[in-house]
Amino acid sequence: MPKTKTNKTAKKRMKITKSGKILTKQIRTGHLKSKWSTNKRFRKNTGAEVSSVGYKKILKSLLKKSGKGIKI
């Protein structure tokens, strides 16, 4: 039976911290940001934590080997 492979697109879009949290990019950060305040731009530039348990399980199955550190 062949080895299971990690979903590379999911791996590129997410970061797993040492404590097991999943960080993803914030939404609505593509363009039209000139009217935003500096603080809002800075906050949106940081990663957003995934908190949904069901979503974490899906990501863990997508990330196979690199998702072993995810704490649910």
Coordinates of C-alpha atoms in Angstrom, one line a residue, residues 13-49:
R13 CA -1.4 28.1 3.9
M14 CA -1.2 27.0 7.5
K15 CA 1.4 27.1 10.2
I16 CA 1.4 24.8 13.3
T17 CA 3.0 26.3 16.4
K18 CA 5.0 24.3 18.9
S19 CA 2.0 24.4 21.3
G20 CA -0.2 22.7 18.7
K21 CA -2.2 25.7 17.5
I22 CA -3.0 26.2 13.8
L23 CA -2.5 29.7 12.3
T24 CA -3.9 30.7 9.0
K25 CA -3.9 34.0 7.0
Q26 CA -6.6 36.5 7.9
I27 CA -9.4 37.0 5.4
R28 CA -10.2 40.2 3.5
T29 CA -6.6 41.4 3.2
G30 CA -6.1 41.4 -0.5
H31 CA -6.6 45.0 -1.7
L32 CA -8.3 48.3 -0.9
K33 CA -6.4 48.7 2.4
S34 CA -5.5 52.4 2.0
K35 CA -8.5 53.6 4.1
W36 CA -7.6 51.2 7.0
S37 CA -5.8 52.5 10.0
T38 CA -2.2 51.4 10.6
N39 CA -3.2 49.3 13.6
K40 CA -5.9 47.4 11.7
R41 CA -3.4 46.7 8.9
F42 CA -0.9 45.4 11.4
R43 CA -3.5 43.2 13.2
K44 CA -4.7 41.7 9.9
N45 CA -1.2 40.9 8.9
T46 CA -0.8 38.5 11.9
G47 CA -2.1 34.9 11.7
A48 CA -5.6 34.0 12.8
E49 CA -5.9 30.9 15.1

